[in-house]
Short mmCIF file of C-alpha atoms in Angstrom, two decimals:
data_model
loop_
_atom_site.label_atom_id
_atom_site.label_comp_id
_atom_site.label_asym_id
_atom_site.label_seq_id
_atom_site.Cartn_x
_atom_site.Cartn_y
_atom_site.Cartn_z
CA ASP A 1 27.26 -49.34 37.15
CA SER A 2 28.24 -46.90 34.88
CA SER A 3 25.01 -45.67 32.96
CA PRO A 4 24.24 -42.61 35.40
CA THR A 5 28.02 -41.61 34.07
CA TRP A 6 27.34 -42.06 31.16
CA ILE A 7 23.29 -40.26 31.01
CA SER A 8 25.49 -36.67 33.47
CA ILE A 9 28.22 -36.48 30.46
CA HIS A 10 25.20 -36.94 27.64
CA TRP A 11 22.27 -34.18 29.50
CA PHE A 12 25.52 -32.13 31.50
CA SER A 13 27.30 -31.76 28.32
CA ARG A 14 23.81 -31.24 25.85
CA ALA A 15 26.15 -33.59 23.84
CA GLY A 16 23.29 -36.21 23.81
CA PRO A 17 21.38 -35.88 20.19
CA THR A 18 24.58 -34.99 18.56
CA ALA A 19 26.63 -38.26 20.41
CA ALA A 20 24.38 -40.75 19.37
CA GLU A 21 26.08 -43.70 17.87
CA PRO A 22 24.28 -45.46 15.04
CA ARG A 23 23.21 -48.96 16.04
CA PRO A 24 20.82 -51.42 15.05
CA ASP A 25 16.42 -50.67 15.92
CA ASP A 26 13.64 -52.57 16.53
CA LEU A 27 10.35 -51.49 17.09
CA SER A 28 6.72 -53.18 18.35
CA SER A 29 3.94 -51.16 16.84
CA PHE A 30 1.19 -51.18 19.06
CA PRO A 31 -2.20 -49.59 17.66
CA LYS A 32 -4.05 -47.99 20.67
CA ASP A 33 -0.81 -47.13 21.42
CA LEU A 34 0.01 -42.21 21.82
CA LEU A 35 1.99 -42.51 19.03
CA VAL A 36 2.05 -45.31 16.60
CA PHE A 37 4.50 -45.88 14.63
CA HIS A 38 4.89 -46.83 10.82
CA ARG A 39 7.77 -48.32 9.47
CA SER A 40 7.35 -46.14 6.59
CA TRP A 41 7.38 -43.19 9.10
CA MET A 42 10.53 -44.91 10.79
CA GLU A 43 12.83 -46.64 8.08
CA GLY A 44 14.35 -42.89 7.40
CA MET A 45 15.38 -42.56 11.22
CA GLY A 46 17.57 -45.14 11.76
CA ASN A 47 18.58 -49.31 10.98
CA ILE A 48 15.73 -51.02 12.08
CA VAL A 49 16.41 -54.05 11.74
CA PHE A 50 12.93 -55.51 13.32
CA TYR A 51 9.01 -54.46 13.02
CA ASN A 52 6.44 -56.19 13.81
CA GLU A 53 2.75 -54.72 14.39
CA HIS A 54 0.44 -56.06 16.75
CA PRO A 55 -2.54 -56.07 16.62
CA ASP A 56 -3.89 -54.71 20.12
CA GLY A 57 -2.32 -53.30 22.78
CA GLY A 58 -1.58 -49.59 23.49
CA HIS A 59 0.45 -47.71 26.40
CA SER A 60 1.12 -50.02 28.55
CA ALA A 61 1.57 -52.66 26.22
CA ALA A 62 3.59 -54.76 28.16
CA TYR A 63 1.33 -55.73 30.46
CA GLU A 64 -1.95 -54.96 28.93
CA ARG A 65 0.05 -57.58 25.96
CA PRO A 66 3.12 -59.38 27.77
CA GLN A 67 2.64 -61.80 25.24
CA TYR A 68 3.58 -59.77 22.38
CA LEU A 69 6.94 -58.29 24.12
CA VAL A 70 8.19 -61.15 24.83
CA SER A 71 7.69 -63.26 21.26
CA ASP A 72 8.90 -59.94 19.58
CA VAL A 73 12.65 -60.31 22.29
CA ARG A 74 13.27 -64.04 21.46
#
């Protein structure tokens, strides 16, 4: 697995933020999360191709509402 290698290169060279590659982003927002990401706030941060605002759920959304995340991935 090459993940540790790439993580180490970016971490130790301190090039992480400048080495970022533009990619399509997706975002699922949950109202009880630690940070609530509204689409209008995030549009300037990247290329958002999928956004879903869920009616409930929070910081542990994968545990609390796994069906939401599964439907978002599908």
